Coordinates of C-alpha atoms in Angstrom, one line a residue:
M1 CA 150.7 55.5 88.2
Q2 CA 149.2 55.3 91.6
I3 CA 150.8 57.4 94.4
N4 CA 151.8 55.2 97.4
E5 CA 150.0 56.9 100.3
E6 CA 152.4 55.8 103.0
Q7 CA 155.4 57.0 100.9
F8 CA 153.5 60.3 100.3
K9 CA 152.9 60.8 104.0
K10 CA 156.6 60.3 104.7
V11 CA 157.6 62.9 102.1
V12 CA 155.1 65.4 103.5
L13 CA 156.5 65.0 107.0
D14 CA 160.1 65.1 105.8
S15 CA 159.4 68.4 104.0
G16 CA 158.6 70.0 107.4
I17 CA 155.7 72.0 105.8
V18 CA 153.1 70.0 107.9
T19 CA 153.5 68.7 111.5
R20 CA 152.6 65.2 112.4
S21 CA 149.5 66.2 114.4
V22 CA 148.2 68.2 111.5
L23 CA 148.9 65.4 109.1
D24 CA 147.1 62.9 111.3
E25 CA 144.1 65.2 111.4
M26 CA 144.1 65.6 107.6
V27 CA 144.4 61.8 107.2
K28 CA 141.3 61.3 109.4
K29 CA 139.4 63.9 107.4
A30 CA 140.4 62.3 104.1
E31 CA 139.1 58.9 105.3
E32 CA 135.8 60.4 106.6
S33 CA 135.1 62.3 103.4
K34 CA 136.6 59.5 101.1
Q35 CA 138.9 62.0 99.4
K36 CA 142.6 61.8 98.6
L37 CA 144.9 63.0 101.3
S38 CA 146.6 65.4 98.8
D39 CA 143.2 67.0 97.9
V40 CA 142.3 67.5 101.6
L41 CA 145.8 69.1 102.3
L42 CA 145.3 71.4 99.3
S43 CA 141.6 72.4 100.0
D44 CA 142.4 73.1 103.7
G45 CA 145.3 75.4 102.7
K46 CA 147.9 73.2 104.6
I47 CA 150.1 73.0 101.5
S48 CA 150.6 75.0 98.3
E49 CA 149.8 73.4 94.9
T50 CA 153.4 73.9 93.8
D51 CA 154.8 72.0 96.9
L52 CA 152.2 69.3 96.5
K53 CA 153.1 68.7 92.8
R54 CA 156.8 68.6 93.7
M55 CA 156.1 66.0 96.4
E56 CA 153.9 63.9 94.0
A57 CA 156.7 64.1 91.4
Y58 CA 159.3 62.9 94.0
V59 CA 157.1 59.9 95.0
L60 CA 156.4 59.0 91.4
E61 CA 160.0 59.5 90.4
I62 CA 159.0 61.8 87.6
P63 CA 160.8 65.2 87.2
F64 CA 158.9 68.3 88.3
V65 CA 159.2 71.3 85.9
S66 CA 158.3 75.0 86.4
L67 CA 157.5 76.9 83.2
L68 CA 157.0 80.3 84.9
K69 CA 160.0 81.9 83.3
K70 CA 160.6 79.6 80.4
K71 CA 160.3 80.9 76.8
I72 CA 159.0 78.0 74.7
D73 CA 159.7 77.8 71.0
F74 CA 156.4 78.2 69.2
S75 CA 157.1 75.3 66.8
I76 CA 157.3 73.0 69.9
L77 CA 154.4 74.7 71.8
S78 CA 152.1 74.4 68.8
L79 CA 152.6 70.6 68.6
I80 CA 149.6 70.5 71.0
P81 CA 146.8 72.7 69.8
E82 CA 145.8 75.5 72.2
P83 CA 142.3 74.3 73.0
I84 CA 143.6 70.8 73.9
A85 CA 146.4 72.3 76.0
R86 CA 143.9 74.5 77.8
N87 CA 141.3 71.8 78.4
H88 CA 143.7 69.0 79.4
N89 CA 146.4 71.1 81.2
I90 CA 149.2 69.8 79.0
I91 CA 152.1 71.7 77.4
A92 CA 154.8 70.6 75.0
Y93 CA 157.9 72.6 76.0
E94 CA 161.1 70.8 74.9
K95 CA 162.2 68.5 72.1
S96 CA 165.4 66.5 71.9
D97 CA 166.8 63.2 70.4
V98 CA 165.3 61.4 73.4
G99 CA 161.7 62.6 72.8
L100 CA 159.2 65.3 73.4
E101 CA 158.9 66.6 77.0
V102 CA 155.4 67.5 78.0
A103 CA 154.4 69.2 81.3
M104 CA 151.1 68.0 82.8
L105 CA 149.0 68.4 86.0
D106 CA 147.8 64.8 85.7
V107 CA 150.3 62.3 84.4
D108 CA 147.7 59.6 84.6
D109 CA 145.9 61.0 81.5
L110 CA 147.2 58.2 79.3
P111 CA 144.7 58.7 76.3
M112 CA 146.0 62.3 76.0
I113 CA 149.7 61.1 76.0
D114 CA 148.8 58.5 73.4
F115 CA 147.0 61.2 71.3
I116 CA 150.1 63.5 71.3
K117 CA 152.4 60.6 70.6
K118 CA 150.4 59.8 67.4
R119 CA 150.0 63.5 66.4
S120 CA 153.7 64.4 66.8
G121 CA 155.3 61.0 66.0
E122 CA 157.6 61.5 69.0
R123 CA 158.3 59.5 72.1
I124 CA 156.5 61.4 74.9
L125 CA 158.3 62.1 78.2
P126 CA 155.7 63.2 80.8
R127 CA 156.7 65.8 83.5
I128 CA 154.7 67.1 86.4
T129 CA 154.0 70.8 86.7
D130 CA 151.7 73.2 88.6
S131 CA 148.7 75.4 87.5
A132 CA 150.7 78.6 87.5
S133 CA 153.1 77.1 84.9
I134 CA 150.3 75.9 82.7
K135 CA 148.7 79.4 82.8
A136 CA 152.1 81.1 81.9
A137 CA 152.6 78.7 79.0
L138 CA 149.0 79.3 77.7
V139 CA 149.7 83.0 77.5
Q140 CA 152.6 82.2 75.2
Y141 CA 150.2 80.8 72.6
R142 CA 148.5 84.2 72.5
K143 CA 151.8 86.2 72.3
S144 CA 153.2 84.0 69.6
L145 CA 149.9 84.3 67.6
Q146 CA 150.0 88.1 68.1
A147 CA 153.5 88.2 66.6
D148 CA 152.5 86.0 63.8
F149 CA 149.4 88.1 63.2
D150 CA 151.4 91.3 63.2
N151 CA 153.7 89.8 60.6
I152 CA 150.7 88.9 58.3
I153 CA 149.3 92.4 58.7
Q154 CA 152.5 94.2 57.9
K155 CA 153.5 92.0 55.0
E156 CA 150.0 91.9 53.4
T157 CA 149.3 95.6 54.0
L158 CA 152.5 96.5 52.0
S159 CA 151.5 94.3 49.1
L160 CA 147.9 95.6 49.3
N161 CA 148.9 99.3 49.2
T162 CA 150.5 99.0 45.9
D163 CA 147.4 97.4 44.4
V164 CA 144.9 99.8 45.9
N165 CA 146.8 102.9 44.9
K166 CA 146.7 102.0 41.2
K167 CA 143.0 102.7 41.0
E168 CA 141.4 105.9 42.1
G169 CA 137.7 106.9 42.1
E170 CA 134.6 104.7 42.3
K171 CA 135.0 101.0 41.5
T172 CA 132.4 98.9 39.8
E173 CA 130.9 95.8 41.5
A174 CA 133.1 93.5 39.5
E175 CA 136.3 95.4 40.5
L176 CA 135.2 95.4 44.2
K177 CA 134.5 91.6 44.0
A178 CA 138.0 91.1 42.6
L179 CA 139.4 93.3 45.4
A180 CA 137.6 91.2 48.0
E181 CA 139.0 88.0 46.5
D182 CA 142.6 89.3 46.6
L183 CA 144.7 87.0 48.7
P184 CA 146.2 89.7 51.0
V185 CA 142.7 91.0 51.8
I186 CA 141.4 87.5 52.6
K187 CA 144.5 86.9 54.9
I188 CA 144.0 90.2 56.8
V189 CA 140.2 89.6 57.4
D190 CA 140.8 86.0 58.4
S191 CA 143.5 87.1 60.8
L192 CA 141.3 89.9 62.3
I193 CA 138.5 87.4 62.9
F194 CA 140.8 84.6 64.2
H195 CA 142.6 86.9 66.6
A196 CA 139.3 88.4 67.9
I197 CA 137.9 84.9 68.7
L198 CA 141.2 84.0 70.5
Q199 CA 140.8 87.0 72.7
N200 CA 137.1 86.4 73.5
T201 CA 136.1 89.6 71.7
S202 CA 132.4 90.4 71.5
D203 CA 132.7 93.1 68.8
I204 CA 135.2 94.1 66.1
H205 CA 135.1 97.8 65.1
I206 CA 136.7 98.8 61.8
E207 CA 136.8 102.6 61.7
P208 CA 138.1 104.7 58.8
G209 CA 139.8 107.9 59.8
E210 CA 141.4 110.8 57.8
K211 CA 144.8 109.1 57.5
E212 CA 144.4 105.6 58.9
L213 CA 142.1 102.6 59.5
I214 CA 141.6 101.8 63.2
V215 CA 140.6 98.3 64.3
R216 CA 139.3 98.0 67.9
Y217 CA 138.2 94.9 69.8
R218 CA 135.5 95.0 72.6
I219 CA 136.8 92.6 75.3
D220 CA 134.8 92.2 78.5
G221 CA 132.7 95.2 77.6
I222 CA 135.6 97.6 77.1
L223 CA 137.0 98.7 73.7
H224 CA 140.7 98.3 73.1
D225 CA 142.8 99.4 70.1
A226 CA 143.8 96.2 68.3
M227 CA 145.8 97.7 65.5
I228 CA 146.2 100.7 63.2
L229 CA 146.3 99.9 59.4
D230 CA 147.0 102.1 56.4
K231 CA 143.8 103.9 55.2
N232 CA 144.2 102.2 51.8
T233 CA 143.4 98.8 53.3
G234 CA 139.9 100.0 54.2
P235 CA 137.9 99.5 51.0
G236 CA 139.4 95.9 50.5
I237 CA 138.6 94.9 54.1
T238 CA 135.1 96.3 54.0
T239 CA 134.3 94.7 50.7
R240 CA 135.7 91.3 51.9
I241 CA 133.4 91.4 54.9
K242 CA 130.4 92.4 52.7
V243 CA 131.1 89.4 50.5
L244 CA 131.1 87.1 53.6
A245 CA 127.9 88.7 54.9
N246 CA 126.2 88.7 51.4
L247 CA 125.7 92.5 51.3
K248 CA 125.6 94.8 48.3
L249 CA 129.2 95.6 47.4
D250 CA 128.5 98.8 45.5
E251 CA 126.1 100.3 48.1
K252 CA 128.1 102.7 50.2
R253 CA 125.6 105.4 50.9
L254 CA 123.1 103.4 53.0
P255 CA 123.7 101.3 56.2
Q256 CA 123.5 97.5 55.6
D257 CA 123.1 94.5 57.9
G258 CA 124.0 90.9 57.3
R259 CA 125.4 87.8 58.9
F260 CA 127.7 84.8 58.3
K261 CA 128.9 81.7 60.1
I262 CA 132.2 79.9 60.4
E263 CA 133.4 76.7 62.2
Q264 CA 136.6 76.8 64.2
N265 CA 138.0 73.9 66.3
G266 CA 134.6 72.2 66.1
E267 CA 132.8 75.3 67.4
K268 CA 130.2 77.1 65.4
I269 CA 130.5 80.9 65.5
S270 CA 128.0 83.4 64.1
F271 CA 128.9 86.9 63.0
R272 CA 126.5 89.9 62.7
V273 CA 127.7 92.6 60.4
S274 CA 126.6 96.2 60.3
T275 CA 128.0 98.8 57.9
L276 CA 127.4 102.6 58.3
P277 CA 128.5 105.4 56.0
T278 CA 130.7 108.0 57.8
F279 CA 132.6 111.1 56.7
Y280 CA 135.8 109.2 55.9
G281 CA 134.2 106.0 54.5
E282 CA 132.2 103.0 55.7
K283 CA 132.5 101.9 59.3
T284 CA 132.0 98.2 59.9
V285 CA 131.1 96.5 63.2
I286 CA 131.1 92.7 63.5
R287 CA 129.3 91.1 66.5
I288 CA 130.7 87.7 67.4
L289 CA 128.3 85.1 68.8
K290 CA 129.5 81.7 69.9
E291 CA 126.6 79.3 69.2
S292 CA 127.9 76.8 71.7
S293 CA 127.9 79.4 74.5
H294 CA 125.1 77.8 76.5
G295 CA 124.9 75.5 79.6
F296 CA 124.8 78.5 81.9
S297 CA 123.0 78.3 85.2
L298 CA 121.4 81.3 87.0
D299 CA 123.9 80.9 89.8
S300 CA 126.9 81.1 87.3
L301 CA 125.3 84.3 85.9
G302 CA 125.6 85.9 89.3
F303 CA 122.1 85.4 90.7
H304 CA 121.9 84.4 94.4
G305 CA 119.9 84.5 97.6
E306 CA 116.4 86.0 97.6
G307 CA 116.7 87.2 94.0
L308 CA 117.4 83.7 92.7
E309 CA 114.5 82.3 94.7
R310 CA 112.1 84.9 93.2
I311 CA 113.1 84.0 89.6
H312 CA 112.7 80.2 90.3
E313 CA 109.3 81.0 91.8
S314 CA 108.2 83.1 88.8
L315 CA 109.3 80.3 86.4
K316 CA 107.0 77.8 88.1
Q317 CA 104.0 79.9 87.1
R318 CA 102.0 78.7 84.1
I319 CA 100.9 82.3 83.1
G320 CA 102.2 85.8 83.4
M321 CA 105.3 87.8 82.3
V322 CA 108.9 87.9 83.3
L323 CA 110.9 90.9 82.1
A324 CA 114.6 91.5 81.8
T325 CA 115.8 95.1 81.6
G326 CA 119.1 96.9 81.1
P327 CA 121.1 98.7 78.4
T328 CA 122.4 97.0 75.2
G329 CA 125.0 94.4 75.9
S330 CA 124.1 93.9 79.6
G331 CA 123.4 90.2 79.2
K332 CA 119.6 90.3 79.1
T333 CA 119.3 87.8 76.3
T334 CA 121.7 85.3 78.0
T335 CA 119.5 85.5 81.1
L336 CA 116.4 84.8 79.1
Y337 CA 118.0 81.8 77.3
T338 CA 119.1 80.4 80.7
M339 CA 115.6 80.6 81.9
L340 CA 114.3 79.0 78.7
D341 CA 116.9 76.2 79.3
I342 CA 115.4 75.6 82.8
L343 CA 111.8 75.6 81.3
N344 CA 112.7 73.4 78.3
R345 CA 111.0 70.1 79.0
P346 CA 109.3 67.6 76.6
E347 CA 105.8 68.4 77.9
V348 CA 105.9 72.1 76.9
N349 CA 105.9 73.9 73.6
I350 CA 108.4 76.9 73.6
S351 CA 108.3 79.4 70.8
T352 CA 110.4 82.6 70.4
V353 CA 110.5 85.6 68.1
E354 CA 114.0 87.2 68.1
D355 CA 116.2 89.7 66.4
P356 CA 118.7 88.1 66.0
I357 CA 118.6 84.5 67.1
E358 CA 121.8 84.5 69.2
Y359 CA 121.9 80.9 70.4
Q360 CA 120.2 78.0 68.8
M361 CA 118.3 75.8 71.3
P362 CA 117.1 72.2 70.7
R363 CA 113.3 71.7 71.0
V364 CA 112.7 75.4 70.9
N365 CA 110.9 76.9 67.8
Q366 CA 112.9 80.1 67.1
T367 CA 111.7 82.7 64.6
Q368 CA 114.0 85.5 63.2
V369 CA 112.4 89.0 62.8
K370 CA 112.6 90.3 59.2
P371 CA 111.2 93.9 59.1
E372 CA 112.0 94.4 55.4
I373 CA 109.4 91.8 54.5
G374 CA 106.9 92.7 57.2
L375 CA 107.8 90.1 59.8
T376 CA 108.1 92.4 62.9
F377 CA 108.0 91.5 66.5
A378 CA 104.3 92.3 66.6
N379 CA 103.4 90.2 63.5
G380 CA 105.7 87.3 64.6
L381 CA 104.1 87.3 68.0
R382 CA 100.6 87.4 66.5
S383 CA 101.5 84.3 64.4
L384 CA 103.1 82.5 67.4
L385 CA 99.8 82.7 69.3
R386 CA 98.2 80.5 66.6
Q387 CA 101.0 77.9 67.1
D388 CA 99.7 76.6 70.5
P389 CA 102.7 77.7 72.6
D390 CA 102.9 77.2 76.4
I391 CA 105.9 79.5 76.8
M392 CA 107.0 82.4 74.6
M393 CA 110.0 84.5 74.4
V394 CA 109.8 87.9 72.7
G395 CA 113.3 89.2 72.0
E396 CA 112.4 92.8 72.8
I397 CA 109.3 94.9 73.5
R398 CA 110.0 98.0 71.4
D399 CA 106.6 99.5 70.8
G400 CA 103.0 99.7 72.1
E401 CA 101.7 97.0 69.6
T402 CA 104.3 94.4 70.7
A403 CA 103.7 95.3 74.4
S404 CA 99.9 95.0 74.0
L405 CA 100.2 91.6 72.2
A406 CA 102.7 90.3 74.9
I407 CA 100.4 91.4 77.7
N408 CA 97.4 89.7 76.0
A409 CA 99.4 86.5 75.5
A410 CA 100.3 86.5 79.3
L411 CA 96.6 87.1 80.1
T412 CA 95.4 84.2 78.0
G413 CA 97.3 81.3 79.6
H414 CA 100.9 81.7 78.4
L415 CA 104.2 82.4 80.2
V416 CA 105.9 85.2 78.4
L417 CA 109.6 86.1 78.7
S418 CA 110.9 89.3 77.2
T419 CA 113.3 92.3 77.5
I420 CA 112.7 96.0 77.6
H421 CA 115.2 98.9 77.6
T422 CA 115.2 100.7 80.9
N423 CA 117.9 101.5 83.5
S424 CA 116.2 99.8 86.5
A425 CA 113.6 97.2 87.4
A426 CA 111.1 99.8 88.7
G427 CA 111.7 101.8 85.5
A428 CA 110.0 99.1 83.4
I429 CA 106.6 100.0 84.8
P430 CA 106.4 103.7 83.6
R431 CA 108.1 102.6 80.3
M432 CA 105.2 100.1 79.6
I433 CA 102.6 102.7 80.6
D434 CA 104.3 105.2 78.3
M435 CA 103.9 102.6 75.5
G436 CA 100.1 102.6 76.1
V437 CA 99.7 99.6 78.4
L438 CA 97.0 100.2 81.0
P439 CA 98.2 99.8 84.7
F440 CA 95.5 97.2 85.6
L441 CA 96.9 95.0 82.7
I442 CA 100.4 95.3 84.0
I443 CA 99.5 94.2 87.6
S444 CA 97.5 91.3 86.1
T445 CA 100.4 89.9 84.1
V446 CA 103.9 91.1 85.2
K447 CA 105.3 88.8 87.9
T448 CA 109.0 89.6 88.1
I449 CA 111.3 92.2 86.6
I450 CA 115.0 91.7 86.5
A451 CA 117.4 94.6 85.9
Q452 CA 121.1 93.8 85.2
R453 CA 124.6 95.0 84.2
L454 CA 127.8 93.1 83.5
V455 CA 131.0 93.8 85.6
R456 CA 134.4 92.4 84.8
K457 CA 135.6 89.5 87.1
L458 CA 138.9 89.7 89.0
T459 CA 141.4 87.0 88.2
A460 CA 142.6 84.7 91.0
N461 CA 145.7 86.9 91.4
K462 CA 144.1 89.8 93.3
E463 CA 145.0 91.9 96.3
K464 CA 142.9 92.1 99.5
Y465 CA 142.4 95.4 101.3
F466 CA 140.1 97.2 103.8
L467 CA 138.4 100.6 103.4
S468 CA 139.8 103.6 105.2
K469 CA 137.4 106.0 107.1
D470 CA 137.4 108.4 104.1
E471 CA 136.5 105.6 101.7
I472 CA 133.7 104.4 104.0
K473 CA 132.3 108.0 104.0
N474 CA 132.4 108.1 100.2
L475 CA 130.7 104.7 100.0
A476 CA 128.0 106.1 102.3
K477 CA 127.1 108.7 99.7
L478 CA 126.1 105.9 97.3
V479 CA 124.9 103.0 99.5
D480 CA 122.9 102.8 102.7
L481 CA 125.7 101.4 104.9
D482 CA 123.5 100.0 107.7
R483 CA 121.2 98.2 105.2
M484 CA 124.2 96.8 103.2
L485 CA 126.0 95.6 106.3
K486 CA 122.8 93.8 107.4
M487 CA 122.6 92.1 104.0
L488 CA 126.2 90.9 104.2
K489 CA 125.6 89.5 107.7
D490 CA 122.3 87.8 106.6
E491 CA 124.2 86.1 103.7
K492 CA 126.9 85.1 106.2
L493 CA 129.7 86.8 104.1
I494 CA 131.0 88.5 107.2
G495 CA 130.9 87.9 111.0
P496 CA 127.8 88.9 113.0
D497 CA 129.8 91.7 114.9
D498 CA 131.9 92.9 111.9
T499 CA 132.0 96.6 111.1
W500 CA 132.8 98.3 107.7
E501 CA 136.5 98.5 108.8
Q502 CA 136.6 94.7 108.9
V503 CA 134.8 94.0 105.5
P504 CA 137.3 92.8 102.9
F505 CA 137.5 94.1 99.3
Y506 CA 139.8 93.3 96.5
K507 CA 142.0 95.1 93.9
P508 CA 143.0 93.9 90.5
V509 CA 146.6 92.8 90.1
K510 CA 148.3 92.7 86.6
S511 CA 149.7 89.3 85.7
A512 CA 150.8 87.1 82.8
E513 CA 147.2 85.9 82.6
S514 CA 145.6 89.4 82.4
S515 CA 147.1 92.8 81.6
D516 CA 144.5 94.6 83.8
G517 CA 143.7 92.0 86.4
Y518 CA 140.3 91.2 85.0
S519 CA 139.0 88.3 82.9
N520 CA 135.4 87.5 81.8
R521 CA 132.3 89.1 83.2
I522 CA 129.5 88.3 85.7
G523 CA 126.1 89.9 86.2
I524 CA 124.9 92.2 89.0
H525 CA 121.2 92.3 89.3
E526 CA 118.1 93.6 91.0
V527 CA 115.0 91.3 91.0
L528 CA 111.7 93.1 91.6
K529 CA 108.7 90.9 92.6
V530 CA 105.4 92.5 91.8
T531 CA 103.7 92.0 95.2
T532 CA 100.3 93.2 96.4
S533 CA 101.7 96.5 97.8
I534 CA 103.6 97.2 94.5
K535 CA 100.4 96.5 92.5
E536 CA 98.6 99.1 94.6
L537 CA 101.4 101.7 93.9
I538 CA 101.1 101.0 90.1
I539 CA 97.3 101.4 90.2
R540 CA 97.7 104.7 92.1
G541 CA 100.2 105.9 89.4
S542 CA 103.1 106.1 91.9
S543 CA 106.6 107.2 90.6
Q544 CA 109.4 104.9 89.8
D545 CA 111.3 106.0 92.9
E546 CA 108.3 105.1 95.2
I547 CA 108.0 101.7 93.6
E548 CA 111.8 101.1 94.1
E549 CA 111.6 102.2 97.7
Q550 CA 108.7 99.8 98.4
A551 CA 110.6 97.0 96.6
K552 CA 113.7 97.7 98.8
R553 CA 111.5 97.5 101.9
E554 CA 110.4 94.1 100.7
G555 CA 113.9 92.8 100.4
M556 CA 115.0 93.7 96.9
M557 CA 118.8 94.2 96.6
T558 CA 119.5 97.1 94.1
I559 CA 122.0 96.7 91.3
L560 CA 124.5 98.9 93.2
E561 CA 124.0 96.9 96.4
D562 CA 124.5 93.6 94.5
G563 CA 127.7 95.1 93.0
V564 CA 129.0 95.8 96.5
F565 CA 128.0 92.3 97.5
Q566 CA 129.9 90.8 94.6
A567 CA 132.9 93.0 95.5
V568 CA 132.9 91.6 99.0
L569 CA 132.7 88.1 97.6
G570 CA 135.9 88.9 95.7
M571 CA 134.3 88.5 92.3
T572 CA 134.9 92.1 91.2
S573 CA 136.3 95.4 92.5
L574 CA 134.4 98.4 93.9
E575 CA 135.9 100.6 91.2
E576 CA 134.5 98.3 88.5
V577 CA 131.0 98.4 90.1
F578 CA 131.0 102.2 90.2
R579 CA 132.3 102.3 86.6
V580 CA 129.4 100.2 85.4
V581 CA 126.6 101.5 87.7
S582 CA 127.0 105.3 87.1
E583 CA 124.2 107.0 88.9

């Protein structure tokens, strides 16, 4: 269904939203850039998406619908599975004797209409809608599933309590296995996992208390209470998870680690399980890893400008070491995998030794550390060197032996990527010296050190504001204002004559899409290049602060400065940056 351009122009003019002179200018621009007139009007902000969709609907003689305040029956909504609805921007919202009404952004998506027709067995009646309506309807999937999930938990917990209360004291392994195979327990654990995946949870915490069992989800780096269950459900849930992860069921006094995999909607998901004895029973933590979570680029991870150029420069080297630093859960491994993806070419042999293997990469030889049988990082790395690798990734440098082997590998013609636990890029130098690595070996091998944290991203629905004089004074206590302002001007984020009073920042706004105004995360980084002057400081035994000051003089943007930079871009808020980078 092609839109008649002349008819569309007439409708735009009749609406009064755009004047004739502006429309002529937009038509000329569309012809020059070989774009649709509607796309140019939208990208230049001359018309809102809702008005545009209403006009397109009028020209095509297809009804326009808004789903913003419409409560959709879940039995109708679920006729289109949530992943398909999200990926194709299509919502089933009403069913009648005439057929099934579906709201779409693109009514030309005929294969999708045909797919839904076959799936539902209904006549499909396409309707045009806008992005805000699609988002509002997608939230209803989550709410309906939440209600459904709560029903399962309540119903199954009641039936479970009666069973668990029958037996007191220690259970044998056979009794525990029977408990784990009990239908209510299976339903509860399946629901816990399914709901966690739906909410993009990275970790599930199942914590026994004195009178209750608390389940918490870590979403975008922050723990949220998911639900509170009866304490009696604890042993059954823990045992079920142990069965899935192939752990010893009757071992409750020692910590255990295991893993399992499932496939959901064609996506492979790995789970790492850790159990730990506590005063009130075993605490279980499940780390969720989506194996298909790759295809990142350094730009999409938050790298930019000088820092991005430094990383690309270091990846062109045939020898040396690139280090990623930061606390647990700061995205170091994702950064390393992204770099490996850039380096992954047919002419090079890439080998890794990891704990655990978080993402599986084609054409990369990945080895899992198993300390219980003697396969440590050091032993794995020693064996890798006999496998003729060009590029190696060591999951983490934890001790002097691994550090020494990694340094020697970098000295003998390999490019080595690894992570190390420090708070800043400059802090990696004294950490390595503390592990027993000699300073002259560090300057011979280490090319680039990246430090990073993850901050939550603001949703599109955010509020712009400017700092007051008092807020600027407070910011001056944390950041060198003149240096920061120069960086913002150099990156052309603000005008050449702008002052701090004219620099825009953004606040989160609660919406149907997000209860706190944030969704997903992005990295903030500092990229330290080991230059000649920094090598001299390392040989002289200079402090971490002196190395950092020199790096700043040579153009390094610190994590905090990069956080402010991302806040000005509108990616995150200043409050979120200060929460994550606590000095």
